[in-house]
Amino acid sequence: MTGLDTENTPTPQLHLQNMTANDFQLNSDSQRSTPPSRCRGPFNSIKLFVLCHGMLQLAQLLVSGYLKSSISTIERRYGFSSQKSGILASFNEVGNIVLIVFVSFFGSRVHRPRFIGGGALLVSLAALIMAMSHFISGPYQYTDHISESKDDDSGLCQLESSFQSPLSNHSCTQQESHSQQGVFPLLLLGQLLLGIGGVPIQPFGISYIDDYASKRNSPLYLGILLAVTSIGPAFGFMMGSFMLRFYVDIDKMSKDQIGLERKDPRWVGAWWLGFLVAASFLFLTSLPYLFFPRQMPKEETGSDATEPRAEEEKKPLPDPVQELTLTQFLKSFPCIVLRTLRNPIYLLVVLAQVHLAAMVAGLATFMAKFIERQFTQTASFSNMMIGGVSIPLAVLGIVLGGALMRRLSISTRGSALMCTAAILMCMLTALPLLLLGCSTQSVTGVYPTTQNGSLGCSAGCSCPTETFNPVCGSDGVEFISPCHAGCMTKVQDNNTIKVLNYTNCGCINGSHALPGTCGSNCEHLLLPFMVLSALTCFIASFSQTPSYMMILRSVRTEDKSFAVGVQYMLFRMLAFLPAPVLYGIAIDTTCILWGKKCGRNTSCHYYNMDLFRQRFLGLQVLFVCGAFICFLLSLLILRHRAGQQGQQAEQRYTVVNGVKSPDNNTASKELQRMPA
């Protein structure tokens, strides 16, 4: 009966309901009601979106920073060269460069929250794929692997029997086919998916916040995201510092079965653990985006309510990009790029930023490795120095640079002067870094003189050519293995399989040696190096905000979005993609002893540390000099333009045909109105 009564409701009530709805729509400008219940849901809040997006960006950059912190460990685990590691570190930019062009085209045509969530899920999958390399590669086998048996004499000098290599030809073939061949392509696939998944996260998120946040709160929200973007890599390095304290095969063996110390050059930390943590974090932070609407009510604040209604209801100008088809967009994009690059100030500032970005990309990838080798530190400690010192100071420099610009209301020419001065000071602090270091420690048969074949004192020991188990003799001389030192016996810990001492060493004065490297004896220079390095990062970051303001002020208003897009595209093409590879090639040229495994080269065992320091830090100085030249040229061009405009204004109000200007103050007023 109730259903029949509803169907037979008199039509005047229906008309009354329609009139009420229309009346509500017509009078919405003068009488605001509470939004419908569906609009009051938690996912219709821009504040919640900002919170979720901050957590997502933190998780995304956590993966990127963690990979940089683990790159030297992955290199040692799978025998990659530094060039190969550089390719791996920058391969995520390949997918990013290919798809970043389409972000400005799609804009608000798509459901941005769902695209962000889908990209985050893809990044989570990429992190899982990279961690999968550990599970398909089997246990970590290093040379002179110590057996659990106390009677195992592998790695020692054996005079009466030919020494059997720890890895037979059969095991080498099996290991090569099942683990080594598939690891690098799998890591590249993970990096490729990481770049593709990260494409929509930041640009779609920022545009979504800018569309639905109030005019008063929008800068605050974007500032929060910028801060998270800055500290995300720092968290990645700190997590790397923690995870690399654990042995790589902690899931496959007990603590008593681990025969290496963290300072052993063969130590490999649990690099894969961080990717599992980051993948879980990314998965959780991606889920809320499936529930955010495509459009949400515009945020209102108390100040917005006091503004004139006409100003509040003013519609933004239509985006010309959204009116183009995909074919029209692709055809017009090269023309817009060329038109933007014809602006000399824009071009010079972007090139300066490219130099600085290339420097940062190379240092972030290999600085931990440099600290490990130059100052004989663990990978965990090196990452803690970068994540806990260098990156926070760089973030502080960015914040102070922006605050200084706001306080002094610096003009475009003042921004160029500020950038030039900051990079000049950065050069002065970077140059002394070339002198803070030590030469390679004395390694018999390797450095300072290379000797092929066995040493005379260990010629009868039948030492395998692929062995690498460095020991430090009591006389301070290092050998690449106890066999090469002529050591006949060893002393092991009663509770574990760790070696405490090697004895009866025929090549050592004192006849005993300790496991591990002697080190470069440069630990005392670590503190001044970190102080100067952190100071360099702090000063260089002062140019971040003023250089961005120069870009925005040097292009036409309608080209600003394209200018920023082209800027980031050039960053990836000219800096983030080639720089790690370039640094890796420079590092490989300083290697004096390559590792051997199954008849092929692996990662480098010993570097010429003088050349390593000069070429690695020399590239940093080179990029800083390039940025300084670009900023200086932009400053000179701006001064020249200001001088020309000043002369034109003076000529307009000076004596013309013997007649003076009726108002002498007009010229000065016009000069004051001229842009710097």
XYZ file of C-alpha atoms in Angstrom:
676
model
C 0.000 0.000 0.000
C 2.870 2.363 0.719
C 4.263 1.891 -2.759
C 0.847 2.537 -4.289
C 0.465 5.664 -2.224
C 3.814 6.936 -3.404
C 3.002 6.309 -7.025
C -0.349 8.048 -6.685
C 1.133 11.172 -5.063
C -0.629 14.267 -6.515
C 1.333 16.019 -9.228
C 1.232 19.464 -7.505
C 3.654 18.105 -4.922
C 6.035 17.052 -7.707
C 5.831 20.526 -9.174
C 6.433 21.992 -5.752
C 9.510 19.850 -5.323
C 10.839 20.918 -8.730
C 10.142 24.557 -7.989
C 11.941 24.268 -4.663
C 15.003 22.762 -6.314
C 15.040 25.408 -9.022
C 14.474 28.102 -6.454
C 17.482 26.795 -4.477
C 19.679 26.895 -7.580
C 18.568 30.391 -8.533
C 19.127 31.820 -5.082
C 22.396 30.049 -4.294
C 24.329 33.301 -4.655
C 22.375 35.018 -1.898
C 21.486 32.103 0.361
C 24.029 29.341 1.013
C 22.835 26.060 2.417
C 24.906 23.260 3.817
C 26.247 20.980 1.088
C 24.619 17.632 0.462
C 25.648 14.728 2.651
C 27.770 13.228 -0.118
C 29.812 16.458 -0.289
C 30.456 16.403 3.453
C 32.287 13.073 3.238
C 35.924 12.887 4.349
C 37.171 12.416 0.788
C 35.670 15.758 -0.253
C 38.191 17.584 1.916
C 41.208 19.148 0.234
C 43.039 19.019 3.584
C 42.782 15.226 3.588
C 44.008 15.184 -0.006
C 47.049 17.269 0.964
C 47.795 14.890 3.840
C 47.496 11.819 1.616
C 49.547 13.412 -1.147
C 52.283 14.398 1.272
C 52.521 10.811 2.513
C 52.501 9.479 -1.045
C 55.271 11.804 -2.214
C 57.290 10.868 0.855
C 56.894 7.177 -0.007
C 57.754 7.747 -3.682
C 60.908 9.721 -2.922
C 61.771 7.211 -0.206
C 62.217 4.601 -2.948
C 64.368 6.931 -5.050
C 66.587 7.931 -2.127
C 66.866 4.361 -0.892
C 68.058 3.137 -4.281
C 70.797 5.780 -4.291
C 71.869 4.697 -0.808
C 72.016 1.020 -1.839
C 73.652 1.388 -5.246
C 77.198 0.585 -4.059
C 75.895 -2.445 -2.133
C 73.992 -3.746 -5.178
C 77.137 -3.138 -7.219
C 79.204 -5.275 -4.843
C 76.538 -7.975 -4.540
C 76.139 -8.619 -8.263
C 79.554 -7.519 -9.543
C 78.425 -4.420 -11.484
C 80.820 -1.770 -12.680
C 80.201 1.839 -11.655
C 79.067 2.629 -15.191
C 76.493 -0.157 -14.983
C 75.381 1.141 -11.593
C 75.004 4.624 -13.090
C 72.794 3.238 -15.857
C 70.657 1.484 -13.256
C 70.375 4.595 -11.085
C 69.212 6.803 -13.972
C 67.052 4.338 -15.909
C 63.847 5.502 -14.222
C 64.197 8.759 -16.153
C 63.648 6.897 -19.442
C 59.997 6.152 -18.709
C 59.547 9.566 -17.153
C 60.905 11.489 -20.156
C 58.722 9.579 -22.620
C 55.459 10.290 -20.775
C 56.025 13.622 -19.014
C 55.124 15.529 -22.206
C 51.573 14.180 -22.102
C 50.900 15.378 -18.549
C 50.285 18.966 -19.625
C 47.974 17.736 -22.406
C 45.723 15.509 -20.306
C 45.531 17.990 -17.415
C 41.978 17.942 -16.072
C 40.632 15.723 -18.859
C 41.136 12.621 -16.704
C 40.220 11.519 -13.196
C 43.381 12.855 -11.573
C 43.107 11.141 -8.151
C 42.666 7.726 -9.752
C 45.566 8.320 -12.111
C 47.690 9.266 -9.094
C 46.586 6.126 -7.259
C 47.302 3.960 -10.286
C 50.763 5.469 -10.646
C 51.449 4.843 -6.953
C 50.434 1.199 -7.298
C 52.798 0.886 -10.262
C 55.639 2.381 -8.213
C 54.847 -0.105 -5.431
C 55.033 -2.947 -7.950
C 58.368 -1.582 -9.194
C 59.811 -1.679 -5.667
C 58.653 -5.284 -5.274
C 60.262 -6.249 -8.590
C 63.575 -4.753 -7.501
C 63.439 -6.643 -4.204
C 62.621 -9.837 -6.119
C 66.191 -9.870 -7.473
C 67.379 -11.001 -4.051
C 65.051 -14.001 -3.939
C 65.921 -15.349 -7.399
C 69.698 -14.999 -7.076
C 70.430 -17.496 -4.316
C 72.830 -17.034 -1.377
C 75.648 -14.519 -1.581
C 78.900 -16.332 -2.395
C 82.065 -14.343 -1.778
C 85.584 -15.668 -2.369
C 87.211 -17.587 0.470
C 83.781 -18.269 1.932
C 84.371 -19.794 5.356
C 82.814 -23.147 5.967
C 81.101 -23.981 9.235
C 83.752 -26.634 9.809
C 86.652 -25.509 11.972
C 89.041 -27.630 9.912
C 88.343 -25.779 6.662
C 91.602 -24.387 5.240
C 90.157 -22.652 2.157
C 91.925 -19.387 1.401
C 95.137 -20.327 3.192
C 98.528 -21.142 1.735
C 98.543 -24.867 0.862
C 101.955 -26.005 -0.284
C 101.446 -29.705 -0.883
C 98.147 -29.700 -2.769
C 96.764 -27.621 -5.552
C 94.185 -25.187 -4.281
C 90.663 -25.811 -5.466
C 88.755 -22.672 -6.328
C 85.693 -22.175 -4.149
C 83.516 -22.044 -7.258
C 83.911 -24.914 -9.681
C 83.188 -24.539 -13.374
C 79.846 -26.275 -12.895
C 78.766 -23.951 -10.106
C 79.973 -20.957 -12.095
C 77.878 -21.965 -15.097
C 74.856 -22.619 -12.910
C 75.224 -19.334 -11.049
C 75.769 -17.369 -14.240
C 72.704 -18.796 -15.947
C 70.243 -18.687 -13.070
C 71.079 -15.530 -11.157
C 73.561 -13.134 -12.721
C 72.003 -12.972 -16.178
C 68.494 -12.144 -14.967
C 69.242 -9.717 -12.158
C 70.262 -6.623 -14.115
C 67.306 -6.709 -16.583
C 64.955 -7.227 -13.639
C 66.396 -4.214 -11.831
C 66.115 -2.155 -15.027
C 62.469 -3.187 -15.386
C 61.788 -2.063 -11.834
C 63.438 1.290 -12.491
C 61.491 1.740 -15.741
C 58.170 1.082 -13.977
C 59.269 3.391 -11.176
C 59.702 6.232 -13.655
C 56.431 5.540 -15.473
C 54.411 5.285 -12.261
C 55.852 8.518 -10.915
C 54.781 10.607 -13.923
C 51.247 11.604 -12.778
C 51.895 11.846 -9.037
C 53.406 15.290 -8.587
C 51.936 17.344 -11.494
C 48.389 15.984 -11.128
C 48.523 16.350 -7.373
C 49.714 19.961 -7.461
C 47.158 20.975 -10.091
C 44.354 19.259 -8.139
C 45.283 21.129 -4.956
C 45.568 24.424 -6.811
C 42.104 23.931 -8.333
C 40.197 23.179 -5.128
C 42.208 24.816 -2.328
C 41.330 28.328 -1.242
C 43.457 31.185 -2.478
C 44.728 31.788 1.037
C 45.660 28.164 1.852
C 47.017 27.083 -1.539
C 50.574 28.429 -0.948
C 50.655 26.724 2.450
C 49.636 23.371 0.989
C 52.157 23.620 -1.844
C 54.855 24.608 0.652
C 54.106 21.484 2.679
C 54.486 19.329 -0.433
C 57.759 21.069 -1.314
C 59.106 20.358 2.168
C 58.112 16.709 1.914
C 59.731 16.527 -1.516
C 62.955 17.846 -0.025
C 63.122 15.550 2.998
C 61.924 12.393 1.205
C 65.384 11.418 -0.133
C 66.864 12.097 3.317
C 64.528 9.491 4.805
C 65.605 7.112 2.022
C 69.281 7.481 2.921
C 68.549 7.103 6.625
C 66.564 3.930 5.978
C 69.453 2.674 3.856
C 71.811 3.380 6.755
C 69.642 1.195 8.994
C 68.960 -1.674 6.565
C 72.565 -2.082 5.433
C 73.580 -2.973 8.986
C 71.992 -6.393 8.444
C 73.629 -9.097 6.349
C 72.152 -9.606 2.885
C 71.164 -13.248 3.531
C 69.685 -12.634 6.946
C 66.596 -14.502 5.743
C 68.626 -17.572 4.742
C 71.101 -18.072 7.589
C 71.491 -17.438 11.286
C 73.712 -14.765 12.798
C 76.312 -17.353 13.833
C 76.736 -18.445 10.212
C 77.809 -14.972 9.028
C 81.578 -14.854 8.678
C 81.997 -11.166 7.764
C 82.229 -7.940 9.717
C 80.544 -4.733 8.500
C 83.919 -3.127 7.764
C 84.977 -6.028 5.557
C 85.095 -4.829 1.922
C 83.143 -7.953 0.937
C 80.246 -7.139 3.304
C 76.874 -6.802 1.581
C 73.952 -5.404 3.558
C 70.283 -6.342 3.285
C 69.573 -3.864 0.486
C 66.323 -5.605 -0.462
C 64.619 -5.041 2.906
C 64.108 -1.335 2.269
C 62.327 -1.974 -1.021
C 59.842 -4.271 0.726
C 59.150 -1.620 3.363
C 58.786 1.112 0.732
C 56.498 -1.057 -1.442
C 54.178 -1.658 1.520
C 54.162 2.051 2.371
C 53.370 2.965 -1.237
C 50.550 0.448 -1.436
C 48.888 1.835 1.707
C 49.238 5.468 0.618
C 47.790 4.743 -2.836
C 44.481 3.335 -1.595
C 42.803 6.631 -0.538
C 43.110 7.996 -4.078
C 40.578 5.469 -5.281
C 37.925 7.279 -3.205
C 38.656 10.933 -3.947
C 36.173 12.468 -6.423
C 37.131 13.790 -9.815
C 35.895 17.202 -8.672
C 35.329 18.441 -5.131
C 33.800 21.615 -3.650
C 36.109 24.601 -3.570
C 37.605 25.125 -0.129
C 36.250 28.131 1.769
C 37.955 30.154 4.484
C 36.829 33.073 6.638
C 38.654 35.570 4.441
C 37.068 34.118 1.323
C 33.602 34.811 2.702
C 34.397 38.495 3.150
C 35.595 38.927 -0.450
C 33.192 40.351 -3.017
C 30.886 37.776 -4.497
C 31.750 38.706 -8.064
C 35.432 38.194 -7.414
C 34.756 34.818 -5.818
C 32.583 33.626 -8.641
C 34.996 34.797 -11.330
C 35.786 31.947 -13.640
C 39.414 31.223 -14.522
C 40.555 31.752 -18.045
C 40.264 28.635 -20.187
C 43.481 26.694 -20.632
C 44.357 26.717 -24.346
C 46.020 23.319 -24.012
C 42.733 21.722 -22.995
C 41.113 22.956 -26.220
C 43.614 21.121 -28.447
C 43.407 17.575 -29.701
C 46.311 15.219 -29.045
C 47.531 15.570 -32.639
C 47.385 19.355 -32.471
C 49.195 19.316 -29.145
C 52.035 17.121 -30.437
C 52.416 19.331 -33.523
C 52.474 22.571 -31.543
C 54.724 21.349 -28.738
C 58.061 21.636 -30.647
C 57.192 25.160 -31.779
C 56.385 26.232 -28.216
C 59.617 24.661 -26.970
C 61.692 26.535 -29.561
C 59.889 29.793 -28.824
C 60.572 29.361 -25.122
C 64.234 28.495 -25.636
C 64.769 31.645 -27.742
C 64.451 33.638 -24.534
C 68.118 34.113 -23.496
C 67.410 34.600 -19.779
C 65.239 31.499 -19.633
C 67.788 29.443 -21.559
C 70.750 30.534 -19.427
C 68.959 29.970 -16.125
C 67.729 26.529 -17.189
C 71.251 25.582 -18.316
C 72.594 26.735 -14.954
C 70.016 24.598 -13.178
C 70.886 21.660 -15.447
C 74.540 21.936 -14.371
C 73.540 21.949 -10.712
C 71.060 19.089 -11.210
C 73.746 16.998 -12.946
C 76.076 17.609 -10.017
C 73.406 16.588 -7.502
C 72.453 13.464 -9.492
C 76.051 12.238 -9.633
C 76.870 13.032 -6.022
C 73.660 11.454 -4.710
C 74.468 8.232 -6.574
C 78.148 7.811 -5.724
C 78.988 10.063 -2.746
C 78.340 7.221 -0.286
C 80.727 5.016 -2.240
C 83.343 7.775 -2.234
C 83.116 8.145 1.558
C 83.376 4.360 1.940
C 86.538 4.120 -0.128
C 88.308 7.372 0.692
C 87.748 7.353 4.453
C 87.351 3.571 5.047
C 83.799 3.790 6.382
C 80.889 1.374 6.203
C 78.042 1.863 3.736
C 75.676 2.378 6.668
C 77.728 5.234 8.128
C 78.224 6.871 4.713
C 74.483 6.953 4.047
C 73.838 8.387 7.503
C 76.232 11.258 6.742
C 74.383 12.084 3.512
C 70.839 11.651 4.821
C 71.457 13.237 8.193
C 73.805 16.102 7.322
C 74.064 17.075 3.648
C 70.411 16.835 2.577
C 68.916 18.640 5.637
C 71.358 21.523 5.174
C 70.418 21.729 1.489
C 66.725 21.929 2.464
C 67.541 24.653 4.985
C 69.350 26.611 2.270
C 66.315 26.422 -0.020
C 64.021 27.703 2.734
C 66.356 30.539 3.725
C 66.844 31.543 0.097
C 63.092 31.875 -0.369
C 62.706 33.765 2.913
C 65.485 36.178 1.921
C 63.801 36.902 -1.402
C 60.486 37.608 0.314
C 62.071 39.798 2.976
C 64.046 41.976 0.557
C 61.525 41.844 -2.331
C 64.344 41.006 -4.711
C 63.796 41.814 -8.385
C 64.754 39.670 -11.373
C 68.160 41.315 -11.675
C 68.628 40.947 -7.921
C 67.773 37.256 -8.243
C 70.472 36.853 -10.891
C 72.958 38.615 -8.625
C 71.976 36.402 -5.692
C 72.404 33.220 -7.756
C 75.777 34.358 -9.124
C 77.086 35.227 -5.658
C 75.868 31.934 -4.164
C 77.488 29.808 -6.870
C 80.725 31.799 -6.621
C 80.888 31.051 -2.900
C 80.025 27.443 -3.677
C 83.066 27.249 -5.960
C 85.301 28.568 -3.180
C 84.106 25.860 -0.767
C 84.187 23.037 -3.354
C 87.776 23.543 -4.526
C 89.426 22.600 -1.178
C 87.604 19.249 -1.282
C 90.027 18.158 -3.999
C 92.844 18.293 -1.448
C 91.135 16.452 1.417
C 92.067 12.830 0.920
C 94.791 10.202 1.004
C 96.428 7.919 -1.509
C 95.601 4.239 -1.820
C 97.042 2.136 0.975
C 100.040 -0.062 0.212
C 98.763 -3.351 -1.243
C 101.440 -5.863 -2.156
C 101.344 -6.650 -5.852
C 98.648 -4.034 -6.547
C 99.725 -0.578 -5.388
C 101.969 1.377 -5.706
C 103.410 -1.133 -8.207
C 101.330 -3.755 -9.992
C 102.815 -7.246 -10.110
C 101.400 -10.016 -12.260
C 101.479 -13.560 -10.981
C 102.308 -14.818 -7.513
C 104.709 -13.168 -5.109
C 108.016 -14.825 -4.415
C 107.174 -15.586 -0.799
C 103.850 -17.195 -1.744
C 104.781 -18.668 -5.113
C 104.237 -22.216 -3.888
C 100.856 -21.576 -2.301
C 98.839 -22.085 -5.509
C 96.698 -19.004 -4.772
C 93.665 -18.714 -7.067
C 93.616 -15.627 -9.265
C 89.976 -14.819 -8.463
C 90.327 -14.761 -4.690
C 89.656 -11.561 -2.736
C 89.883 -11.712 1.038
C 92.060 -8.755 2.086
C 94.175 -9.027 5.207
C 96.248 -6.398 6.987
C 99.668 -7.563 8.069
C 101.223 -6.682 11.397
C 103.708 -4.515 9.474
C 100.879 -2.369 8.014
C 101.062 -3.855 4.498
C 97.874 -5.179 2.922
C 97.494 -8.388 0.883
C 94.558 -9.341 -1.285
C 94.178 -12.685 0.558
C 95.805 -14.676 3.377
C 97.054 -17.050 0.715
C 98.990 -14.250 -1.003
C 100.397 -13.315 2.410
C 101.651 -16.904 2.848
C 99.480 -17.516 5.920
C 99.330 -21.187 6.926
C 96.867 -21.165 9.851
C 93.970 -19.134 11.213
C 92.300 -18.548 14.567
C 88.486 -18.578 14.624
C 85.915 -17.499 17.178
C 84.658 -20.434 19.252
C 81.021 -19.335 18.985
C 80.908 -18.230 15.346
C 82.792 -18.921 12.133
C 84.448 -15.491 12.075
C 88.228 -15.434 11.721
C 90.053 -13.519 14.436
C 93.627 -13.784 13.182
C 95.883 -15.362 10.564
C 99.230 -16.751 11.680
C 102.404 -18.264 10.218
C 102.381 -15.752 7.353
C 105.605 -16.049 5.385
C 105.284 -12.679 3.576
C 104.690 -10.539 6.689
C 107.208 -9.205 9.153
C 105.733 -10.478 12.390
C 104.090 -13.456 10.675
C 100.464 -12.612 11.549
C 97.644 -10.615 9.946
C 94.158 -9.399 10.779
C 91.185 -9.961 8.458
C 90.033 -6.902 6.534
C 91.669 -3.976 4.837
C 94.303 -1.770 6.440
C 92.358 1.288 5.342
C 93.520 4.551 3.834
C 94.419 6.143 7.214
C 92.225 9.109 6.242
C 89.660 8.949 9.026
C 90.979 12.205 10.522
C 90.019 14.080 7.330
C 86.399 12.895 7.349
C 85.139 15.676 9.634
C 86.600 18.613 7.627
C 85.446 16.934 4.402
C 81.852 16.598 5.631
C 81.842 20.173 6.961
C 82.998 21.618 3.619
C 80.742 19.296 1.610
C 77.653 20.181 3.675
C 78.546 23.881 3.481
C 78.799 23.587 -0.307
C 75.324 22.014 -0.476
C 73.926 24.686 1.836
C 75.316 27.597 -0.211
C 74.410 26.109 -3.596
C 70.803 25.562 -2.500
C 70.402 29.313 -1.930
C 70.134 29.685 -5.712
C 67.135 27.332 -5.965
C 64.289 29.772 -5.249
C 65.672 32.872 -7.043
C 66.474 30.838 -10.158
C 62.877 29.576 -10.301
C 61.599 33.122 -9.928
C 63.842 34.228 -12.803
C 62.286 31.563 -15.018
C 58.711 32.556 -14.144
C 59.412 36.261 -14.627
C 61.290 35.907 -17.902
C 58.532 34.205 -19.933
C 55.106 35.330 -21.040
C 52.183 34.570 -18.761
C 50.543 32.181 -21.203
C 53.816 30.222 -21.574
C 54.588 29.718 -17.884
C 53.169 26.205 -17.624
C 55.016 25.163 -20.771
C 58.214 26.819 -19.553
C 58.148 24.838 -16.317
C 57.368 21.644 -18.238
C 60.238 22.202 -20.649
C 62.500 22.961 -17.707
C 61.788 19.612 -16.041
C 62.094 17.782 -19.348
C 65.561 19.289 -19.888
C 66.460 18.373 -16.304
C 65.770 14.736 -17.026
C 67.297 14.628 -20.502
C 70.478 16.598 -19.801
C 71.094 16.000 -16.076
C 69.304 13.168 -14.290
C 69.673 10.665 -17.148
C 73.329 11.093 -18.269
C 74.992 12.409 -15.090
C 75.119 9.152 -13.047
C 76.487 7.313 -16.089
C 79.136 10.000 -16.617
C 80.185 9.826 -12.966
C 80.281 6.019 -13.160
C 82.540 6.070 -16.215
C 84.884 8.518 -14.486
C 85.071 6.258 -11.427
C 85.749 3.123 -13.501
C 88.762 4.762 -15.147
C 90.453 4.938 -11.720
C 90.200 1.199 -10.976
C 93.558 -0.586 -10.555
C 92.280 -4.112 -9.719
C 89.028 -5.521 -11.071
C 87.336 -8.436 -9.380
C 87.057 -11.753 -11.194
C 84.322 -14.309 -10.897
C 83.729 -17.240 -13.198
C 86.178 -15.754 -15.686
C 84.512 -12.356 -16.023
C 85.101 -8.938 -14.517
C 82.983 -7.902 -11.544
C 83.104 -4.784 -9.383
C 86.371 -3.014 -8.668
C 88.407 -4.116 -5.639
C 90.957 -1.289 -5.498
C 90.942 2.258 -6.862
C 93.692 4.794 -7.290
C 92.213 7.059 -4.631
C 94.055 10.169 -5.809
C 92.552 9.814 -9.287
C 89.190 8.795 -7.814
C 89.043 11.964 -5.701
C 90.293 14.252 -8.476
C 87.902 12.977 -11.143
C 84.852 12.477 -8.921
C 85.075 15.839 -7.157
C 86.544 17.470 -10.281
C 83.251 16.822 -12.063
C 81.485 18.566 -9.194
C 83.703 21.641 -9.577
C 83.204 21.540 -13.361
C 79.419 21.587 -13.064
C 79.531 24.379 -10.478
C 81.718 26.461 -12.809
C 79.254 25.881 -15.648
C 76.370 27.079 -13.482
C 78.380 30.144 -12.439
C 79.075 31.117 -16.059
C 75.389 30.789 -16.996
C 74.190 32.859 -14.037
C 76.865 35.491 -14.694
C 75.845 35.805 -18.358
C 72.191 36.183 -17.361
C 73.170 38.941 -14.920
C 75.140 40.769 -17.603
C 72.239 40.540 -20.065
C 69.781 41.905 -17.502
C 72.109 44.799 -16.702
C 72.541 45.548 -20.395
C 68.767 45.562 -20.889
C 68.282 47.852 -17.897
C 70.925 50.221 -19.265
C 69.303 50.356 -22.689
C 65.857 51.010 -21.223
C 67.301 53.689 -18.971
C 68.942 55.459 -21.911
C 65.706 55.393 -23.889
C 63.810 56.903 -20.964
C 66.413 59.614 -20.490
C 66.423 60.482 -24.190
C 62.665 60.847 -24.085
C 62.770 63.496 -21.371
C 66.048 65.290 -22.002
C 66.813 68.224 -24.246
C 65.300 67.752 -27.679
C 66.265 70.401 -30.284
C 67.254 72.764 -27.476
C 63.898 72.446 -25.655
C 63.937 70.984 -22.127
C 61.328 68.670 -20.732
C 58.599 70.604 -18.913
C 58.729 68.184 -15.990
C 62.118 66.972 -14.836
C 60.574 64.508 -12.382
C 58.784 62.545 -15.107
C 61.965 60.813 -16.232
C 62.857 59.693 -12.755
C 59.324 58.424 -12.147
C 59.395 56.382 -15.333
C 62.798 54.962 -14.450
C 61.408 53.835 -11.112
C 58.509 52.093 -12.814
C 60.820 50.188 -15.137
C 61.332 46.488 -14.277
C 64.775 45.506 -13.092
